[in-house]
Short mmCIF file of C-alpha atoms and ligand atoms in Angstrom, two decimals:
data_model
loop_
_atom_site.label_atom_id
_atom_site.label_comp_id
_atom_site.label_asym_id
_atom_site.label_seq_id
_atom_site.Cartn_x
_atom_site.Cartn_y
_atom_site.Cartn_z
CA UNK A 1 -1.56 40.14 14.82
CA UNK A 2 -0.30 38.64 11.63
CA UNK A 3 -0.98 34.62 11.29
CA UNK A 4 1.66 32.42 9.65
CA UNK A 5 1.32 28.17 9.61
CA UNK A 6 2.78 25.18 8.70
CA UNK A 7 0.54 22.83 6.51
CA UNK A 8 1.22 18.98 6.57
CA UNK A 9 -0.31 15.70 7.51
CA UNK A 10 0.91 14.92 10.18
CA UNK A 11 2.05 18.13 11.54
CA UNK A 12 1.72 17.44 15.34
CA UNK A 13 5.27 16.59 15.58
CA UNK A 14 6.87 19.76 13.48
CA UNK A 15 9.03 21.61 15.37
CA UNK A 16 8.83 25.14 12.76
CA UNK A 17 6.08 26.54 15.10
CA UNK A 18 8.23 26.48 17.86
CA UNK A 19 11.18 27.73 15.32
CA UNK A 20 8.98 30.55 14.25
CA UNK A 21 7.64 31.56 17.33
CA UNK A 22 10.77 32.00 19.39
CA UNK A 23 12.25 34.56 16.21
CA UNK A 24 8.79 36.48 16.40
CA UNK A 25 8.77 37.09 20.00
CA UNK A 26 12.83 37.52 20.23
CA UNK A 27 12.56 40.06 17.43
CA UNK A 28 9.38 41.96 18.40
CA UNK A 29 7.29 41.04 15.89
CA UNK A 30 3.40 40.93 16.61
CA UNK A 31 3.12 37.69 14.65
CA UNK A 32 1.73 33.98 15.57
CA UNK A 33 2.83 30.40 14.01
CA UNK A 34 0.08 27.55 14.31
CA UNK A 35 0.29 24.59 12.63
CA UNK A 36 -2.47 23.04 10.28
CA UNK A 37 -3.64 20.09 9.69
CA UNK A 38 -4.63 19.53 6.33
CA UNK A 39 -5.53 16.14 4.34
CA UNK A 40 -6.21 17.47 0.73
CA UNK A 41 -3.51 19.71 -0.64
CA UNK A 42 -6.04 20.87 -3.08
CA UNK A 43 -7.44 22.83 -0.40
CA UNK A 44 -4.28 24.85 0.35
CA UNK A 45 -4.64 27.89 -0.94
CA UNK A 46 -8.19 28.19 -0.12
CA UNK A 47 -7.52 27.28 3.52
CA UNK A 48 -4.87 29.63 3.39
CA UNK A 49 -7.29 32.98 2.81
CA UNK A 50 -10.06 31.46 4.66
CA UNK A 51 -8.01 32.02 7.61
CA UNK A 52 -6.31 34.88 6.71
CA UNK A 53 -2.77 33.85 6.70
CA UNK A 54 0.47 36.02 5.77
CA UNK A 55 2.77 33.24 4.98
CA UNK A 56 3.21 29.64 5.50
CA UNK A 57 5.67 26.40 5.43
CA UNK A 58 4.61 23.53 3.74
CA UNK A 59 5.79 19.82 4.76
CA UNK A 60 4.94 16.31 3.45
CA UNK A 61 2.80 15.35 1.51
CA UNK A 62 1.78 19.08 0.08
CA UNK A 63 5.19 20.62 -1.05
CA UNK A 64 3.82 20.11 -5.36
CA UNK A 65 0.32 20.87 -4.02
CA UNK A 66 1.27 24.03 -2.53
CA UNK A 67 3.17 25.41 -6.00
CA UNK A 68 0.36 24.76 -7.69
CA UNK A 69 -1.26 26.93 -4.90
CA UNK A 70 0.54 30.13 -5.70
CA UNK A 71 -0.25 32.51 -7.97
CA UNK A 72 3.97 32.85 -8.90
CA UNK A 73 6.59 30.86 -7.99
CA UNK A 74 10.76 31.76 -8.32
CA UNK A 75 12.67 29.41 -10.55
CA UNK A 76 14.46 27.17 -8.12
CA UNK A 77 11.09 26.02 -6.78
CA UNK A 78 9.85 25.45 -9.88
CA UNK A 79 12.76 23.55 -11.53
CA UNK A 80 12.65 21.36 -8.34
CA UNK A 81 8.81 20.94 -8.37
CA UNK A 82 8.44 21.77 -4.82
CA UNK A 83 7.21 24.68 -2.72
CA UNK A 84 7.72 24.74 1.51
CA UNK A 85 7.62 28.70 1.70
CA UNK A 86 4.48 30.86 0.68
CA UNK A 87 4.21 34.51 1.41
CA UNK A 88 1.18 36.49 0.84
CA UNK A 89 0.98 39.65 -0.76
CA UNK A 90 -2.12 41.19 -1.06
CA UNK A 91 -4.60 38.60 -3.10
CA UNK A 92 -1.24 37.13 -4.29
CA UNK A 93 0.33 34.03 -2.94
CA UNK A 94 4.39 33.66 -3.76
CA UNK A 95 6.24 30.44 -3.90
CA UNK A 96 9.67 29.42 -2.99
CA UNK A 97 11.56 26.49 -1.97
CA UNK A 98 14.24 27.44 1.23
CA UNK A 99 14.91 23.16 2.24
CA UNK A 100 17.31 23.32 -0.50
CA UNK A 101 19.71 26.27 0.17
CA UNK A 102 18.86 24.99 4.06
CA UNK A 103 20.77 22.23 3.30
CA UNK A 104 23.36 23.64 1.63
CA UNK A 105 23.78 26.52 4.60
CA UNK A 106 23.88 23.03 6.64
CA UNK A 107 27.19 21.94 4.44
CA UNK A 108 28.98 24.76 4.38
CA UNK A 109 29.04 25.42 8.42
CA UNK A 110 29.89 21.72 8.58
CA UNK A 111 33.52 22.95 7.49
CA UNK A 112 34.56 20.38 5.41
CA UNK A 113 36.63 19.80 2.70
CA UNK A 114 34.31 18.14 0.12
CA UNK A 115 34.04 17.43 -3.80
CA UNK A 116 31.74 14.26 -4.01
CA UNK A 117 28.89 13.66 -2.81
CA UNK A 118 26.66 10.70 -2.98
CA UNK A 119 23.11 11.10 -2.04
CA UNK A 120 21.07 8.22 -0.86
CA UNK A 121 17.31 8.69 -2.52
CA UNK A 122 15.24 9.99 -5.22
CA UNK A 123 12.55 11.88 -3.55
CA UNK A 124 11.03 15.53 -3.50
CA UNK A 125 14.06 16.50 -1.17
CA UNK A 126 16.72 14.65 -2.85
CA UNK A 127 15.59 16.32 -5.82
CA UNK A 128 16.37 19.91 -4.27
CA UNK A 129 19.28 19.91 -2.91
CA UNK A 130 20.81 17.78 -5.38
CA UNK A 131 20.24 20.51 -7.84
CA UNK A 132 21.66 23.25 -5.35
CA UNK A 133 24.85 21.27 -4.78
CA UNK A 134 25.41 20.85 -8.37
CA UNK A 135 24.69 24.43 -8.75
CA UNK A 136 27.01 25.44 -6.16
CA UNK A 137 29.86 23.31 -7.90
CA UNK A 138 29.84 19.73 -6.01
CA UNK A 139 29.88 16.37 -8.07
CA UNK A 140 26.83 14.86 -7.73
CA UNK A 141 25.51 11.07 -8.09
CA UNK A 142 21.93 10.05 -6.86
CA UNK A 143 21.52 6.34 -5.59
CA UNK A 144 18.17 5.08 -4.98
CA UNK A 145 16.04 1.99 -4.02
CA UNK A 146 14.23 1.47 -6.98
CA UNK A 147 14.33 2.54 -10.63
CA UNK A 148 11.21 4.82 -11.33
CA UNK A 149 11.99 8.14 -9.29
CA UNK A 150 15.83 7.94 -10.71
CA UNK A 151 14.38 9.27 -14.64
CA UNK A 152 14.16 12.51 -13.80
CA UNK A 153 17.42 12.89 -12.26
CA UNK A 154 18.95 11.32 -15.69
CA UNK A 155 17.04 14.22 -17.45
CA UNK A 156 18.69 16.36 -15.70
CA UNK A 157 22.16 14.84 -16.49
CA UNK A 158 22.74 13.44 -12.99
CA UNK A 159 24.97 10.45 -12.58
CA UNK A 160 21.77 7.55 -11.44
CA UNK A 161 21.95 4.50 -10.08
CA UNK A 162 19.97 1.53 -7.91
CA UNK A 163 21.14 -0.68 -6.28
CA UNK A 164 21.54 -3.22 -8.45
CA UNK A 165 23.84 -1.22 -10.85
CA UNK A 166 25.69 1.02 -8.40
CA UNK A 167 29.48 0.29 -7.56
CA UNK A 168 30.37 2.14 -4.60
CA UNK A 169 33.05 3.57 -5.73
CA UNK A 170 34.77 6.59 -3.54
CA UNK A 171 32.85 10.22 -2.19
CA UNK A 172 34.06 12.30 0.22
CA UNK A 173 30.20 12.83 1.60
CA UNK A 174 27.66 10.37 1.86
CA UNK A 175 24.00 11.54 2.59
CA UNK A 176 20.86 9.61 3.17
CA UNK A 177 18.16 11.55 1.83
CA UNK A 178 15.70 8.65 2.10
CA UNK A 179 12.96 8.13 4.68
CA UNK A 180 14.99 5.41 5.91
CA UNK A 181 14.99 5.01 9.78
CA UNK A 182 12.86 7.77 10.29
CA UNK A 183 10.06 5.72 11.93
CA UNK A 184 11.83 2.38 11.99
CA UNK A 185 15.06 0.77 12.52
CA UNK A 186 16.29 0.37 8.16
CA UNK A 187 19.34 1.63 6.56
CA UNK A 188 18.69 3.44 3.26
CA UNK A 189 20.53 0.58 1.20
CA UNK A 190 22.13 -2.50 2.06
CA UNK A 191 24.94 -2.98 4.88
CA UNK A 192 27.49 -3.85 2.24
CA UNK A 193 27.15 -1.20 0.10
CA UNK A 194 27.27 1.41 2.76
CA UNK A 195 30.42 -0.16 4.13
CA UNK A 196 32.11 0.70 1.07
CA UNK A 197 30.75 3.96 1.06
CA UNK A 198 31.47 5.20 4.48
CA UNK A 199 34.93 3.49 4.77
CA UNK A 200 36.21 5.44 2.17
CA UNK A 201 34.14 9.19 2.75
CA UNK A 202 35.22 11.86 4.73
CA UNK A 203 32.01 12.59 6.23
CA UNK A 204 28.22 11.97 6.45
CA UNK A 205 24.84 13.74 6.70
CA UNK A 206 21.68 12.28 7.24
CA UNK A 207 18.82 14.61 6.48
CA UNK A 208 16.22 13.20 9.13
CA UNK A 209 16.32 15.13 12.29
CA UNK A 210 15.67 14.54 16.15
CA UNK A 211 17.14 11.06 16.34
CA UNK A 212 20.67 8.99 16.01
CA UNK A 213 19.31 6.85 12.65
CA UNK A 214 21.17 3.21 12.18
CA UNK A 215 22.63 5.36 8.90
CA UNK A 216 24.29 7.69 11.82
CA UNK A 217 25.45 5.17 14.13
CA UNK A 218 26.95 3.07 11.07
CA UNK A 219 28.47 6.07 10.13
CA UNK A 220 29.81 6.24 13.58
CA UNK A 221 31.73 3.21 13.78
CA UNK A 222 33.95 4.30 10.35
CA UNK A 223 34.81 7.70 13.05
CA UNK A 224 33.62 9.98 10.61
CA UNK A 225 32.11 13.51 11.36
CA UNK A 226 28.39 13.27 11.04
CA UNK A 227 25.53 15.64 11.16
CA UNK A 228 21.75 15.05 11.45
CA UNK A 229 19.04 17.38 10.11
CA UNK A 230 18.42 19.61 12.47
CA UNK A 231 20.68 22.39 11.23
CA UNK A 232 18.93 21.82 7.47
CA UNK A 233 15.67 22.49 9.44
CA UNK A 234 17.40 25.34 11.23
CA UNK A 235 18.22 27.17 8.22
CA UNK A 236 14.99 26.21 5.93
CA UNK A 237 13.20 28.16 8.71
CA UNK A 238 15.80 31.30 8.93
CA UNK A 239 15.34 31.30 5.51
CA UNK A 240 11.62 30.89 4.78
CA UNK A 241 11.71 33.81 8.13
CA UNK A 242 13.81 36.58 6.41
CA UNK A 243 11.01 36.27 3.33
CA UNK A 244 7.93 36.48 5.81
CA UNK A 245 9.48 39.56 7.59
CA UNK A 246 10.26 40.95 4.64
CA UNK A 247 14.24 42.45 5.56
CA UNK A 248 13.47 43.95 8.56
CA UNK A 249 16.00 41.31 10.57
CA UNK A 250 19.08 39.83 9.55
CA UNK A 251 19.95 36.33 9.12
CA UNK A 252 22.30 36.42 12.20
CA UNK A 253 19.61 38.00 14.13
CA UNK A 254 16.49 35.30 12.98
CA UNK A 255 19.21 32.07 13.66
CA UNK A 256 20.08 33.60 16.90
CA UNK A 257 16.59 33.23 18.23
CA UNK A 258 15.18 30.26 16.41
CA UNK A 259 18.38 28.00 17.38
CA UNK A 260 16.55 28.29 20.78
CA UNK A 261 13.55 26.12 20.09
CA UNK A 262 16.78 23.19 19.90
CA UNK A 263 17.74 23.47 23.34
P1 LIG B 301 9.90 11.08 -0.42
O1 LIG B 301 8.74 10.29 0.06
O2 LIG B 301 9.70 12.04 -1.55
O3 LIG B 301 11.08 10.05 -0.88
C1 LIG B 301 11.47 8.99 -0.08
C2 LIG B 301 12.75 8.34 -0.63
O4 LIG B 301 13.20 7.41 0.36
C3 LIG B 301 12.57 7.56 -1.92
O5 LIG B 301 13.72 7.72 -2.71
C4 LIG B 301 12.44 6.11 -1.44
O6 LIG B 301 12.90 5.16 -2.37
C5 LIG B 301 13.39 6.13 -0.26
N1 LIG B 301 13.11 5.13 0.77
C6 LIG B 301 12.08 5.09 1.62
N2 LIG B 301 12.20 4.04 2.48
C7 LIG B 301 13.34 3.41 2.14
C8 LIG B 301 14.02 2.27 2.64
N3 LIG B 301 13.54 1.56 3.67
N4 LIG B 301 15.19 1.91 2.08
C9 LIG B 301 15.71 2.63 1.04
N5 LIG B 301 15.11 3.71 0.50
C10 LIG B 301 13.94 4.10 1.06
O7 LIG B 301 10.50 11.79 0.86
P2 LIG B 301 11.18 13.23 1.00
O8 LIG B 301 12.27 13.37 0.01
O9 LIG B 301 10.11 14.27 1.05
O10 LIG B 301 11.78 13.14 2.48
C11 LIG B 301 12.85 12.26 2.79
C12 LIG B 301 13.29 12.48 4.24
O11 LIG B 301 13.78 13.81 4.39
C13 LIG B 301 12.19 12.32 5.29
O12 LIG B 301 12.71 11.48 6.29
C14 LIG B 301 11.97 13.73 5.82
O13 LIG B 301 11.64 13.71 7.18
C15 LIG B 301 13.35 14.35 5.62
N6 LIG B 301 13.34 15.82 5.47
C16 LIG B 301 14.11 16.59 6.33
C17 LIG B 301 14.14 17.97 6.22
C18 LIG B 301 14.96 18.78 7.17
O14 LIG B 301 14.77 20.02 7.22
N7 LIG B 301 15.88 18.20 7.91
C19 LIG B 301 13.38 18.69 5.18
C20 LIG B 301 12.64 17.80 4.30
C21 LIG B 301 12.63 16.42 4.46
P3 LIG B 301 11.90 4.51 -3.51
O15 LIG B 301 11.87 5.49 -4.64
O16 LIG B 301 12.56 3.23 -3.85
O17 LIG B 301 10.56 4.32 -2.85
#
């Protein structure tokens, strides 16, 4: 039976073994997904072989640990610095990064019209998919907190601001892609500022899944369509799935079963 994981710390509460598990046994595949627990990423790839994985997912905090784990990794991981898809190929470990094009999957089934999008953060996720929705043609401007994690967003030619120097002006999509309300009860910037925001978008996403955040209900009480992370999460997994199975299934086929572990 070929092994798969997910590394992170904590892990307990990820739901891609569930995810994973559901599309193996739906599809036929003789295939199990644990979860690991690991507290030094520098240990990935050697805890990888010791137990003899075929492929893994890779959450917070080891997502730059685990590119530096592979032997290659494909250019959108590396341009974004962050790798939370490994497949094994003989001695060879390969690297990609599927939470961006996850996210962007996410968008487009949201079935809106949208140009602008303001997104709320400056870390290793807000990096991704803010280079994917450039990519794919969206207008992109990165707020964040504090100063430091907004210079290599401006080397990239990104519109940056903090809070400070930001005038919310109008987007048609506001997303928090901070930890914000995740395990407590903040918005990702202040009240004010998000009241100009979300009075003026069309819609709003908040990438943190499994819970109404106070970003959500906010977003709520301007009526606007809003979407958590689950279908982000959703897709990541479909994604990082049609690389560990190598073709053999379709993405239709993988989403079918996996949606199940979100009943
Ligand atoms: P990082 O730790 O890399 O970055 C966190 C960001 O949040 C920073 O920009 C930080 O600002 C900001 N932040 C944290 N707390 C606050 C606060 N109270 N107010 C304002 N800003 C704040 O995190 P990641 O990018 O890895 O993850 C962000 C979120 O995305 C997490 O909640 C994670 O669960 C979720 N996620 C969801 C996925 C999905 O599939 N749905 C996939 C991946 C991540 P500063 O620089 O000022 O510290």
């Amino acid at each position: 039976m070929k092994q798969f994981t997910i590394f992170g710390n904590p892990v307990a509460h990820s739901k891609s073994p569930c995810m994973h598990n559901m599309a193996f046994a739906g599809l036929g595949e003789d295939a199990l997904y644990t979860r690991t627990l690991l507290q030094d990423g520098s240990k990935l790839r050697e805890v990888f072989f010791e137990n003899n994985f075929m492929g893994a997912n890779v959450t917070v905090p080891h997502k730059e640990d685990a590119l530096r784990a592979c032997d290659e990794v494909d250019s959108f991981a590396k341009s974004v610095g962050a790798v939370n898809t490994i497949v094994r190929q003989g001695d060879k470990l390969y690297g990609y990064n599927t939470d961006a094009l996850g996210f962007l999957k996410a968008l487009q089934k949201f079935g809106l019209d949208i140009k602008s999008i303001v997104i709320l953060g400056a870390g290793g996720t807000a990096k991704a998919i803010s280079v994917i929705l450039r990519d794919a043609g969206y207008e992109v401007t990165i707020v964040n907190r504090s100063a430091g994690r907004l210079e290599s967003f401006k080397a990239q030619g990104f519109k940056t601001y903090t809070f400070e120097d930001f005038e919310a002006s109008s987007y048609d999509l506001v997303v928090n892609s901070t930890s914000a309300g995740l395990e407590d009860d903040s918005l990702p910037a202040p009240k004010e500022m998000l009241a100009k925001l979300l009075s003026k978008a069309k819609a709003s996403i908040d990438i943190i899944y499994g819970k109404e955040t106070p970003f959500l209900k906010l977003s709520k009480t301007y009526n606007l369509p809003i979407k958590d992370g689950s279908d982000m999460l959703l897709y990541q997994g479909v994604l990082a799935f049609e690389k560990f199975v190598e073709g053999r299934h379709s993405f239709e086929e993988i989403e079918a079963y996996m949606k199940r572990a979100f009943i």
